[in-house]
Amino acid sequence: MVVAGVQIICKLIFSSEYTKAMEQNYHKDHLACKHCDKKLIACRYILKDENPHCIPCYQEVFAHNCYECRKPIGPDYKDLSYKDKHWHEFCFKCCECMKKFEYKGTQWHEECFICNVCKEPIKNKSFIPRGDEVVCIPCFENKYAQRCAKCNGVLTKGGVAYKDIPWHRECFTCSKCGKNLAGEKFTSREDKPYCADCYGDLFAKKCCICTKPIMGFGGTKFISFEERHWHSDCFNCYKCKTSMVGKGFLMNEGDILCPNCGRN
């Protein structure tokens, strides 16, 4: 074909025959293998990362080697893989009847190697072992996978467990302020998690002296008397400031007094 125009690759005007490939126009000498520079006019080639490669170069550079026969798995063959190993489809077969295939030293016909839940053949799909059984990914997620208590999504990795309840790390947040609680101090109320600050503001007893929440973190001690509460560090004589923890005391209009100050 002869036409006037500009080639995308070399930017030169067409004045003679050209070819069209990959939705672009090429001088015939410029459509070549990215790896060996072989001219690809009237030849089969494969695109990899938007670059053309002749079949031998593609097999040498990109194709996996079959675990059984050690030969490249070229573009004309189906590549079956499991745990980073690859086979030609015709090499992935039963050792006895020469039908496909073997798993954990046991031979199976392809149509017999099925998901234990849906009973559909696994073929070249991904699956998860459960004891002596195998389960396809969709069935495993629907029936066996742990699900997040908040979003009900499947936990595929990581996660947080609290009271034997699983959560995505990003879903394990304070029920009041939304702060992520993974690796943080927290407690719960009615099975809902709260950060220390929010729990203290919402539910904790308040000290009669400093008015701050009385939290149980770190073995914090407190004193209660007639529905009033104190941090142990705040439970002191109102006048002389002597600690009254574990001692007899008097109450005078809501103030704590040691026996000596109470008599004066």
Backbone as a ProteinNet text record, in pm:
[ID]
protein_1_A
[PRIMARY]
MVVAGVQIICKLIFSSEYTKAMEQNYHKDHLACKHCDKKLIACRYILKDENPHCIPCYQEVFAHNCYECRKPIGPDYKDLSYKDKHWHEFCFKCCECMKKFEYKGTQWHEECFICNVCKEPIKNKSFIPRGDEVVCIPCFENKYAQRCAKCNGVLTKGGVAYKDIPWHRECFTCSKCGKNLAGEKFTSREDKPYCADCYGDLFAKKCCICTKPIMGFGGTKFISFEERHWHSDCFNCYKCKTSMVGKGFLMNEGDILCPNCGRN
[TERTIARY]
85	0	88.5	60.1	137.9	48.1	95.5	15.1	106.2	63.1	138.5	90.1	181	144.7	268.5	250.6	363.9	362.9	476	485.7	500.6	423.6	426.5	563.6	631.6	755.9	871.7	896	1013.5	980	848.5	804.3	834.8	870.5	899.9	775.3	770.1	655.1	661.7	544.7	538.4	544.8	634.4	640.7	638.3	627.6	622.9	530.2	542.2	452.3	470.9	361.7	366.5	273.7	281.6	192.9	127.5	14.3	-60	-60.6	-21.7	-20.5	-42.7	-111.4	-135.9	-196.4	-285.8	-356.6	-262.3	-144.4	-50	5.2	59.5	120.7	272.2	332.7	477.1	536.2	659.7	739.2	763.5	770.4	785.8	913.3	1019.2	1145.1	1139.9	1038.2	1035.9	945.4	866	788	877.5	940.7	1043.3	1028.1	1083.9	1083.9	1159.7	1100.1	1163	1293	1303.2	1418.5	1533.1	1502.6	1609.9	1612	1512.9	1503.5	1469.3	1421.7	1378.5	1257	1254.7	1142	1020.4	905.9	787.5	681.1	713.4	617.6	586.3	457.4	409.2	450.9	492.1	530.6	435.2	421.1	345.2	428.7	360.8	429.6	331.2	387.2	305.7	338.6	234.7	255.1	282.5	384.5	415.9	455.4	379.1	402.1	397.2	302.4	277.4	391.5	482.2	591	578.5	605.4	595.9	720.3	698.4	809	782.4	888.5	873.7	851.1	796.4	761.2	883	998.3	1114.5	1160.9	1163.8	1208.3	1109.1	980.5	880	896.2	916.1	932.7	1059.3	1166.2	1293.3	1288.9	1224.8	1230.9	1115.3	994.7	876.8	806	814.2	735.8	789.4	696.7	737.1	784.4	871.6	913.8	825.2	784	697.4	771.9	706.1	766.4	789.1	709.5	719.7	823.7	810.6	898.7	1013	1009.7	1116.4	1123.2	1027.1	1027.9	942.8	969.6	889.4	742.3	656.2	512.3	479.6	479.9	466.7	325.5	307	176.7	67.7	105.5	5.2	-47	3.1	-35.3	-94.5	-183.1	-239.1	-138.6	-120.7	-26.5	-105.8	-89.7	-154.3	-53.5	-96.3	-1.8	-61.6	27.4	-9.6	114.5	105	215	345.8	338.4	455.7	516.6	449.1	493.7	398.9	453.7	376	388.1	278.8	275.4	208.1	253.4	168.4	39.7	-67.1	-192.3	-178.3	-106.5	-93.7	6.7	87	181.2	120.1	7.6	-56.8	-161.6	-116.8	-204.9	-183.9	-277	-273	-157.5	-81.3	35.1	-4.4	-126.7	-168.4	-239.1	-344	-425	-385.9	-289.1	-238.9	-341.4	-449.9	-540.4	-495	-543.6	-504.4	-574.8	-510.4	-383.6	-348.9	-240.7	-197	-196.6	-243.6	-240.9	-207	-104	-57.5	-31.5	27.5	63.2	-52.6	-173.4	-290.8	-332.1	-364.9	-401.3	-552.3	-587.2	-727.6	-753.6	-871.8	-921.9	-959.3	-947.7	-982.3	-1125.8	-1217	-1357.5	-1386.4	-1291.8	-1311.1	-1252.7	-1164.2	-1102.5	-1195.5	-1284.3	-1393.2	-1389.2	-1455.8	-1474.1	-1563.3	-1525.2	-1601.2	-1737.1	-1756.4	-1882.2	-1977.8	-1934.8	-2025.5	-2020.1	-1920.8	-1905	-1870.7	-1828.2	-1787.3	-1639	-1597.1	-1454.6	-1368.8	-1255.5	-1164.6	-1097.5	-1056.9	-984	-863.6	-854.3	-736.9	-768.3	-877.2	-913.4	-833.8	-826.7	-760.3	-848.2	-782.5	-856.2	-777	-843.1	-780.4	-797.3	-688.1	-700.3	-763.3	-851.2	-906.3	-895.3	-787.7	-762.5	-732.8	-809	-791.2	-881.3	-952.3	-1045.2	-992.5	-1050.6	-1019.1	-1149.6	-1139.9	-1258.3	-1222.8	-1307.5	-1281.7	-1292.6	-1230.2	-1224	-1362.8	-1457	-1589	-1658.2	-1651.6	-1716	-1645.6	-1512.2	-1439.2	-1479.6	-1487.3	-1524.1	-1666.8	-1757.8	-1897.9	-1921.1	-1845.5	-1877	-1779	-1649.9	-1550.1	-1473.2	-1458.2	-1370.9	-1427.2	-1336.6	-1378.7	-1429.3	-1530.8	-1587.1	-1579.3	-1555	-1539.9	-1671.6	-1664.9	-1784.6	-1851.9	-1776.9	-1833.8	-1890	-1808.2	-1851.2	-1897	-1876	-1911.7	-1830.1	-1722.5	-1636.1	-1542.4	-1492.9	-1402.9	-1266.8	-1210.1	-1075.1	-977.9	-903.1	-808.6	-670.1	-634	-504.2	-509.2	-420.9	-413.3	-544	-586.6	-708.3	-680	-785.5	-777.3	-886.2	-854	-953.6	-971.2	-1096.2	-1126.9	-1245.2	-1226.9	-1327.1	-1366.2	-1263.9	-1281.3	-1366.3	-1383.6	-1458	-1358.5	-1359.7	-1261.1	-1306.6	-1208.5	-1233	-1121.5	-1153.4	-1047.1	-978.8	-848.2	-778.6	-840	-876	-930.9	-1073.9	-1141.6	-1278.7	-1283.7	-1172.6	-1172.2	-1150.2	-1259	-1252.4	-1340.5	-1314	-1395.1	-1538	-1635.6	-1775.6	-1823.7	-1747.7	-1788.5	-1715.4	-1581.4	-1505.4	-1449.5	-1452.4	-1403.1	-1253.2	-1182.2	-1037.2	-1003.3	-901.3	-859	-797.9	-842.4	-801.6	-693.2	-649.6	-544.6	-417	-369.4	-248.5	-269.6	-395.4	-424.7	-496.2	-495.2	-572.7	-720.9	-801.9	-945.4	-1019.4	-1148	-1233.5	-1367.5	-1461.7	-1588.5	-1705.8	-1817.7	-1943.6	-2052.5	-2124.1	-2227.5	-2171.5	-2049.9	-1980.4	-1939.2	-1943.8	-1895.4	-1762.8	-1659.6	-1529	-1525.2	-1452.8	-1435	-1289.2	-1236.6	-1103.1	-1111	-995.7	-992.5	-1057.6	-1030.8	-1085.6	-1237.3	-1291.7	-1437	-1507.1	-1447.5	-1509.2	-1513.1	-1403.4	-1400.4	-1505	-1519.9	-1618.3	-1761.1	-1786.6	-1923.9	-1969	-1881.4	-1927	-1853.9	-1731.1	-1652.4	-1702.4	-1681.4	-1709.4	-1614.4	-1658.9	-1577.2	-1530.8	-1405.8	-1348.5	-1411.2	-1448.1	-1510.8	-1414.7	-1285.6	-1187.7	-1142.4	-1085.6	-1030.5	-1130.4	-1243.5	-1352.4	-1312.1	-1192.6	-1150.2	-1205.3	-1219.8	-1271	-1179.2	-1240.7	-1165.1	-1161.1	-1045.3	-1029.2	-956.7	-978.5	-915.8	-785.3	-735	-611.1	-492.4	-398.8	-275.5	-295.3	-403.7	-427.2	-465.2	-530.3	-570.9	-661.1	-629.8	-709.2	-799.4	-916.2	-1006	-1084.3	-1146	-1223.7	-1365.1	-1462.6	-1603.4	-1664.2	-1748.9	-1816.6	-1946.8	-2058.8	-2190.5	-2209.9	-2186.8	-2207	-2115.5	-2009.8	-1908.3	-1778.6	-1693.9	-1576.4	-1455.7	-1338.3	-1213.1	-1101.5	-1011.2	-883.5	-812.2	-735	-664.1	-568.1	-510	-419.7	-493.8	-624.3	-704	-774.6	-768.1	-841.3	-758	-755.4	-672.2	-756.6	-704.6	-769.1	-779.4	-896.8	-921.2	-829.6	-795	-714.7	-564.8	-520	-375.8	-319.8	-407.6	-369.2	-306.8	-321.8	-273.2	-359.2	-296.1	-371.8	-458.1	-583	-677	-701.3	-623.4	-640.1	-609.1	-704.4	-686.2	-694.6	-740.5	-747.8	-890.3	-918.6	-1046.5	-1053.1	-1170.8	-1185.5	-1324.1	-1340.1	-1467.5	-1513.9	-1645.1	-1700.8	-1763.6	-1730	-1785.7	-1833.5	-1965.2	-2024.8	-1957.3	-1931.4	-1873.9	-1723.1	-1656.5	-1510.9	-1459.8	-1344.3	-1280.2	-1187.6	-1198.4	-1111.2	-1049.9	-922.3	-860.9	-914.9	-903.1	-956.8	-901	-771.9	-713.8	-776.2	-784.7	-842.8	-992	-1056.8	-1199.6	-1230.6	-1134	-1158.8	-1128.6	-1052	-1012.5	-1116.8
-118.1	0	123	220.4	343.2	458.2	538.2	648.3	752.1	875	980	986.9	996	1004.6	1002.8	998.7	1003	878.9	809.9	694.6	742.4	680.7	720.3	696.6	585.2	546.3	636.1	651.2	727.8	870	901.3	1037.2	1077.2	980.9	1013.1	994.5	1071.6	1065.1	936.7	869.5	751.6	794.9	732.6	757.9	627.5	518	386.8	297.5	166.8	75.4	83	60.6	58.5	-52.2	-81	-180.7	-121.9	-177.1	-130.4	-240.3	-205.3	-301.6	-226.7	-291.6	-231.7	-92.3	-77	48.6	163.4	130.4	232	192.6	291.1	267.7	257.9	162.6	139.6	130.7	185.6	141.6	-7.7	-78.6	-224	-262.7	-183.7	-215.8	-185.9	-112.8	-67.7	-151.3	-240	-331.6	-450	-446	-544.8	-589.7	-706.7	-762.1	-669	-640.7	-553.1	-611.2	-744.5	-809.5	-834.9	-891	-927.9	-844.2	-757.8	-668	-741	-864.4	-936.2	-866.7	-852	-790.5	-882	-822.1	-901.3	-898	-840.3	-841.2	-985.9	-1019.2	-1153.6	-1258.7	-1216.6	-1311.7	-1298.4	-1407.8	-1402	-1330.9	-1255.3	-1190	-1173.9	-1144.6	-1128.6	-994.6	-924.6	-798.3	-824.2	-760.8	-765.4	-624.8	-568.2	-429.2	-335.2	-363	-279.7	-282.5	-379.4	-395.3	-531.3	-538.7	-666.6	-752.8	-884.5	-980	-1097.2	-1142.6	-1263.7	-1382.3	-1490.3	-1605.5	-1664	-1687.4	-1742.3	-1652.3	-1520.9	-1430.2	-1427.9	-1430.6	-1431.5	-1555.3	-1671.1	-1794.4	-1790.6	-1735.4	-1731.8	-1633.7	-1520.1	-1412.6	-1419.6	-1451.5	-1434.9	-1564.7	-1668.4	-1789.1	-1864.4	-1927	-2014.4	-2148.8	-2215.2	-2350.8	-2451.8	-2553.3	-2656.6	-2735.1	-2755.6	-2828.6	-2975.9	-3029.5	-3170.4	-3193.9	-3125.1	-3152.6	-3052.8	-2945.2	-2844.1	-2759.1	-2770.9	-2691	-2565.5	-2461.1	-2338.7	-2364.8	-2296.1	-2303.1	-2186.4	-2213.9	-2109.2	-2054.5	-1957.9	-1891.3	-1981	-2094	-2184.8	-2284.5	-2278.9	-2375.7	-2305.1	-2375.9	-2324.3	-2345	-2242	-2245.7	-2271.2	-2390.9	-2423.9	-2403.8	-2338.9	-2308	-2339.5	-2373.2	-2395	-2375.1	-2284.4	-2255.3	-2227.4	-2135	-2087.6	-2192.9	-2304.1	-2403.2	-2400.2	-2428.5	-2418.4	-2546.7	-2581.2	-2700	-2667.9	-2737.7	-2746.2	-2818.2	-2784.7	-2853.6	-3004.3	-3045.1	-3188.4	-3257.5	-3182.3	-3241.7	-3253.6	-3190.8	-3188	-3299.1	-3423.4	-3536.4	-3648.3	-3740.4	-3857.1	-3948.4	-3993.4	-4077	-4217.3	-4260.2	-4395.7	-4400.4	-4321.1	-4329.6	-4225.6	-4139.6	-4034.9	-3925.7	-3928.3	-3814.4	-3715.4	-3592.1	-3490.5	-3517.5	-3506.4	-3452.3	-3501.1	-3453.4	-3501.4	-3387.4	-3416.9	-3317.7	-3388.6	-3340.8	-3399.8	-3549.5	-3589.8	-3729.2	-3819.6	-3762.6	-3841.6	-3808.4	-3911.1	-3890.3	-3868.5	-3776	-3743.7	-3729	-3768	-3720.7	-3573.7	-3497.1	-3354.5	-3336.3	-3419.8	-3403.7	-3454.6	-3528.7	-3580.5	-3489	-3399.9	-3309.2	-3189.8	-3199.7	-3103.2	-3032.3	-2919	-2845.8	-2927.5	-2939.7	-3020.5	-2960	-2831.9	-2764.3	-2761.9	-2700.8	-2685.2	-2803	-2891.6	-3013.1	-2984.1	-2861.1	-2827.4	-2859.4	-2904.6	-2931.7	-2807.5	-2824.9	-2713.4	-2668.4	-2764.9	-2737.3	-2648	-2532.8	-2446.3	-2327	-2337.1	-2228.3	-2240.1	-2131.3	-2132.2	-2204.6	-2266.6	-2336.8	-2332.2	-2369.5	-2369.6	-2508.2	-2571.7	-2702	-2687	-2780.5	-2790	-2935.6	-2967.3	-3106.6	-3184.3	-3290.3	-3371.2	-3324.7	-3214.3	-3166	-3038.3	-3003.4	-2875.8	-2800.2	-2668.7	-2583.3	-2468.2	-2441	-2328.2	-2197.3	-2094	-1967	-1911.1	-1903	-1848.4	-1926.4	-2059.4	-2140.1	-2122.9	-2113.8	-2095.1	-1964.2	-1857.3	-1727.3	-1728	-1796.9	-1798.9	-1884.7	-1994	-2090.7	-2090.8	-2070.2	-2092.6	-1968	-1872.3	-1758.9	-1676.7	-1624.7	-1534.8	-1404.5	-1347.5	-1222	-1115.5	-995.9	-882.3	-853.9	-831.8	-805.4	-675	-583.8	-453	-449.9	-487.3	-473.8	-604.7	-716.5	-850.3	-894	-821.1	-860.2	-972.8	-1046.3	-1158.9	-1108.1	-1171.6	-1140.1	-1228.3	-1168	-1245.1	-1248.7	-1149.7	-1148.4	-1051	-1074.2	-984.1	-983.3	-866.8	-853	-845.5	-818.7	-805.1	-892.3	-962.7	-1043.2	-988.3	-967.5	-923.1	-1005.2	-1072.6	-1164	-1268.3	-1316.8	-1418.9	-1370.8	-1240.5	-1183.2	-1117.1	-1152.4	-1096.7	-963.5	-878.7	-748.9	-722.6	-650.6	-588.6	-484.6	-466.3	-365.6	-228	-197	-64.7	-48.8	-160.7	-154.7	-154.3	-188.4	-196.4	-56.4	17.7	158.7	186	297.3	341.3	368.2	318.3	334.5	477.8	561	701.4	794.1	795.6	894.3	839.3	707.2	648.6	626.8	652.1	632.3	484.5	455.1	316.9	264.6	145.9	92.8	-13.8	-49.8	-151.1	-101.3	-173.4	-135	-28.1	13	118.1	59.2	135.5	96.5	118.1	18.9	32	-59.1	-39.8	-129.6	-134.7	-210	-225.2	-204.8	-176.5	-161.5	-219.9	-319.7	-387.3	-436.9	-494.5	-553.2	-451.3	-323.3	-219.5	-165.5	-157.1	-107.9	44.7	93.4	237.9	265.3	376.6	417.7	461.4	471.9	504.4	639.3	738.2	872	873.4	812.1	812.7	729.6	615.1	534.6	612.2	681.8	760.9	869.9	939.3	1047.8	996.2	880	830.8	747.3	662.7	560.9	557.2	603.2	583.6	671.7	621.8	702.8	822.7	933.3	1054.7	1077.6	1115.4	1143.3	1270.3	1264.7	1380.1	1497.8	1471.6	1578.8	1639.2	1557.9	1611.4	1609	1541.1	1527.7	1449.3	1391.4	1313.8	1171	1102.4	965.1	872.8	777.4	674.5	552	529.7	420.7	303.8	184.4	66	27.2	109.4	74.6	83.9	-8.8	-3.7	-30.2	-98.3	-130.2	-10.1	88.9	209	171.7	226.4	199.5	318.4	287.3	396.5	356.7	455.8	436.8	483.7	406.8	444.2	450.1	551.3	565.1	641.1	574.3	636.6	700.5	619.2	659.8	773.7	795.2	891.7	815.2	868.8	795.7	888.6	829.4	905.5	820.4	882.7	817.4	798.3	692	670.4	785.6	846.3	959.8	1085.4	1090.5	1208.7	1192.1	1071.2	1044.4	1089.3	1219.9	1280.8	1367.3	1389.1	1480	1619.5	1677.9	1808.5	1916.1	1903.7	2008.1	1979.9	1865.2	1840	1762.2	1718.2	1649.1	1511.3	1456.5	1321.5	1219.4	1118.2	1015.1	937.2	915.6	842.3	700	657.5	523.1	420.5	331.9	227	276.2	401	457.7	501.7	518.9	573.9	722.2	771.1	912	960.2	1089.6	1153.9	1230.2	1248.7	1328.8	1453.3	1567.2	1693.9	1775	1771.5	1842.5	1803.8	1677.5	1626.1	1623.1	1684.1	1684.5	1568.1	1512.5	1404.2	1466.5	1417.9	1467.6	1350.2	1365.4	1265	1286	1187.2	1202	1324.2	1354	1469.7	1600.1	1618.7	1743	1750.4	1633.7	1633.7	1679	1661.6	1702.7	1850.7	1910.5	2051.6	2146.4
0	0	0	-84	-90.3	-49.2	40.9	91.7	151.7	152.6	222	365.1	458.4	599.5	684.4	817.6	909.4	996.5	1010.2	1098.4	1242.5	1334.4	1474.9	1536.6	1500.3	1565.6	1525.9	1394.5	1351.5	1310	1300.3	1268	1123.5	1036.7	896.9	811.4	703	613.6	531.2	515.3	429.9	283.5	208.5	64.3	-13.5	59.6	-4.3	76.1	58.4	126.7	278.6	348.9	494.9	544.1	672.6	731.6	855.3	891.7	1008.6	1113.4	1234.9	1346.1	1475.7	1569.1	1700.9	1688.1	1586.6	1563.1	1529.4	1477.1	1432.8	1295.9	1224	1094.1	1108.1	1037.6	1045	904	884.5	771	787.6	678.4	689.2	763.6	750.4	817.7	967.1	1011.6	1150.6	1241.2	1185.4	1268.7	1301.9	1420.4	1455	1599.3	1628.8	1764.5	1858.4	1971.3	2069.2	2122.1	2124.1	2186.8	2088.1	1971	1877	1750	1733.2	1617.6	1488.1	1497.9	1378.3	1318	1184.2	1115.9	1127.6	1157	1187.9	1079.3	963.8	853.9	815.2	810.5	775.3	877.2	998.6	1104.3	1222.9	1295.9	1421.1	1526.9	1609.8	1720.9	1836.3	1953.6	2074.5	2137.9	2181.2	2251.2	2398.5	2451	2594	2635.7	2731.3	2773.1	2652.8	2560.7	2442.8	2341.5	2353.9	2257.4	2189	2056	1985.6	2007.3	2021	2036.6	1943.6	1875.9	1796	1890.1	1836.7	1920.1	1992.6	1925.1	1998	2112.5	2090.5	2197.3	2312.3	2279.6	2385.5	2473.3	2409.6	2487	2571.6	2517.3	2590.1	2706.4	2686.9	2786.7	2886.2	2840.1	2924.9	2962.9	2880.1	2905.8	3027.2	3103.7	3214.1	3159.1	3232.8	3197.5	3268.7	3196.6	3252	3360.4	3475.1	3586.9	3551.9	3458.5	3422.1	3312.9	3199.9	3085.8	3072.4	3153	3156.4	3029.6	2941.9	2819.9	2839	2758.8	2772.3	2741.5	2815.3	2788.8	2696.5	2567.8	2467.4	2455.9	2369	2355.2	2299.1	2239.2	2183	2285.4	2408.8	2510.8	2632.2	2699.8	2824.1	2937	3018	3130.8	3258.5	3318.4	3445.5	3557.7	3664.9	3772.6	3907.9	4001.5	4141.4	4226.2	4324.4	4416.2	4342	4247.6	4172.6	4079.9	4059.3	3962	3842.1	3723.9	3600.8	3519.4	3450.2	3365.9	3232.5	3126.2	3008	3049.4	2984.6	3016.5	2995.1	2889.6	2861.2	2953.4	3029.6	3125.9	3265.6	3287.5	3418.6	3419.7	3449	3425.2	3526.7	3528.7	3615.7	3575.3	3674.9	3645.2	3597.7	3630.1	3595	3459.8	3446.3	3324.5	3221.5	3258.6	3170.5	3142.6	3220.1	3216.5	3322.9	3314.3	3410.3	3542.7	3660.1	3696.4	3835.6	3903.5	4034.4	4134.5	4258.7	4366.1	4496	4565.1	4691.3	4676.8	4565.6	4545.7	4509.4	4496.2	4460.1	4317.4	4240.3	4100.8	4087.5	4000.2	3977.4	3827.3	3785.3	3657.7	3675.9	3569.5	3580.2	3627.8	3576.7	3613.8	3755.2	3815.6	3951.5	4058.8	4020.2	4118.1	4135.8	4235.8	4248.7	4383.3	4388.5	4514.2	4606.3	4733	4827.4	4860.9	4830	4863.7	4744.8	4634.8	4520.1	4423.8	4442.2	4361	4214.3	4185.8	4050.2	4032.1	3912.2	3888.7	3910	3975.9	4000.9	3871	3788.7	3663.8	3693.3	3626.3	3647.5	3736.2	3816.2	3907.1	4037.6	4111.9	4242.2	4343.7	4443.7	4548.1	4678	4788.1	4920.5	4982.2	5027.9	5094.7	5233.3	5269.7	5405.4	5447	5522.7	5555.6	5428.9	5405.8	5285.2	5171.1	5192.2	5091.2	5027.3	4914.5	4850	4827.6	4839.7	4825.7	4732.4	4635.1	4545.9	4624.6	4573	4645.7	4678.3	4583.1	4618.6	4729.8	4725.6	4830	4964	4961	5086.4	5152.1	5072.9	5128.9	5182.3	5112.9	5155.3	5278.9	5291.9	5397.7	5513.8	5486.7	5590.7	5633.9	5547.6	5579.4	5694.6	5777.7	5884.1	5823.9	5888	5839.6	5947.9	5903.9	5994.4	6065.8	6197.7	6277	6237.4	6177.7	6142.8	6001.4	5901	5761.2	5699.3	5769.7	5722.2	5601.2	5570.9	5461.3	5501.9	5403.3	5428.8	5474.3	5578.3	5623.5	5547	5456	5375.5	5436.9	5517	5583.8	5700	5798.4	5912.5	5989.8	6031.3	6108.9	6257.5	6334.4	6479.7	6540.8	6648.4	6719.1	6859.8	6900.4	7036.7	7085.5	7198.4	7252.4	7146.9	7074.6	6970.9	6853.2	6842.3	6729.8	6635.3	6505.5	6410.9	6350.8	6322.5	6258.9	6157.9	6050.3	5972	6060.9	6045.2	6125.1	6104.2	5979.3	5951.4	6002.2	6033.1	6084.9	6237.5	6301.9	6448.3	6504.3	6518.9	6557.4	6678	6744	6857.7	6811.2	6887.3	6849.5	6862.4	6934.4	6952.3	6856.2	6858.7	6781.2	6650.6	6630.4	6506.6	6502.1	6611.6	6614.5	6597	6515.1	6497.4	6626.9	6670.3	6800.7	6792.5	6672.5	6660.2	6726.4	6828	6899.5	7004.3	7028.8	7126.1	7248	7359.7	7477	7446.7	7482.9	7459.7	7556.3	7566.5	7642.6	7571.2	7625.2	7554.3	7648.6	7588.2	7660.5	7571.4	7622.8	7544.3	7411.1	7417.8	7302.3	7197.3	7230.4	7139.5	7191.7	7106.3	7152.7	7161.2	7262	7280	7314.1	7264.3	7307.2	7452.9	7518.9	7661.7	7689.9	7605.4	7629.6	7619.5	7514.7	7496.6	7603.6	7639.6	7744.5	7876	7906.8	8029.2	8029.5	7917.3	7909.6	7917.6	7857.1	7846.9	7966.3	8018.5	8112.9	8247.5	8254.7	8377.1	8491.5	8614.7	8733	8734.6	8792.2	8798.6	8942.4	8955.6	9087.4	9146	9274.4	9339.7	9355.9	9354.9	9376	9243.5	9154.1	9028.4	8913.8	8932	8833.8	8708.7	8706	8589.5	8598.3	8484.7	8487.2	8566.8	8633.8	8705.2	8614.6	8551.9	8456.1	8521.8	8468.6	8526	8460.7	8365	8296.5	8390.6	8376.1	8453.5	8601.3	8638.9	8779.2	8864	8804.7	8878.1	8995.5	9114.8	9234.2	9263.8	9321.7	9358.6	9483.4	9544.5	9667.2	9640.9	9688.6	9677.5	9816.7	9839.2	9968.6	9945.1	9978.7	9964.8	9826.9	9723.1	9583.6	9539.2	9613.8	9572.6	9547.4	9458.5	9413.9	9409.4	9439.1	9438.5	9376.3	9302.2	9273.7	9406.7	9420.8	9547.4	9576.6	9471.3	9491.8	9535.5	9511.6	9547.7	9682.4	9740.2	9863.5	9984	10007.3	10111.8	10204.5	10324.5	10419.6	10357.9	10366.9	10305.5	10363.7	10493.4	10559.6	10552.8	10600.4	10610.1	10491.3	10401.6	10278.5	10302	10421.2	10447.9	10373.4	10314.4	10243.7	10341.6	10305.4	10388.9	10337.9	10238.5	10183.3	10291.5	10320.8	10420.2	10563.5	10584.5	10719.7	10749.7	10879.3	10919	10884.1	10848.7	10812.1	10852.6	10851.4	10881.2	10758.1	10745.9	10637.7	10698.4	10642.5	10690.4	10569.8	10548.2	10435.2	10303.1	10289.3	10166.3	10163.5	10261.1	10264.9	10349.2	10308.9	10383	10486.9	10610.1	10716.9	10790.4	10826.7	10913	11054.9	11142.6	11278.7	11351.8	11334.2	11404.6	11358.4	11225.6	11173.1	11202.9	11211.7	11239.6	11380.4	11474.4	11612.7	11634.3	11544.7	11561.9	11501.8
[MASK]
++++++++++++++++++++++++++++++++++++++++++++++++++++++++++++++++++++++++++++++++++++++++++++++++++++++++++++++++++++++++++++++++++++++++++++++++++++++++++++++++++++++++++++++++++++++++++++++++++++++++++++++++++++++++++++++++++++++++++++++++++++++++++++++++++++++++

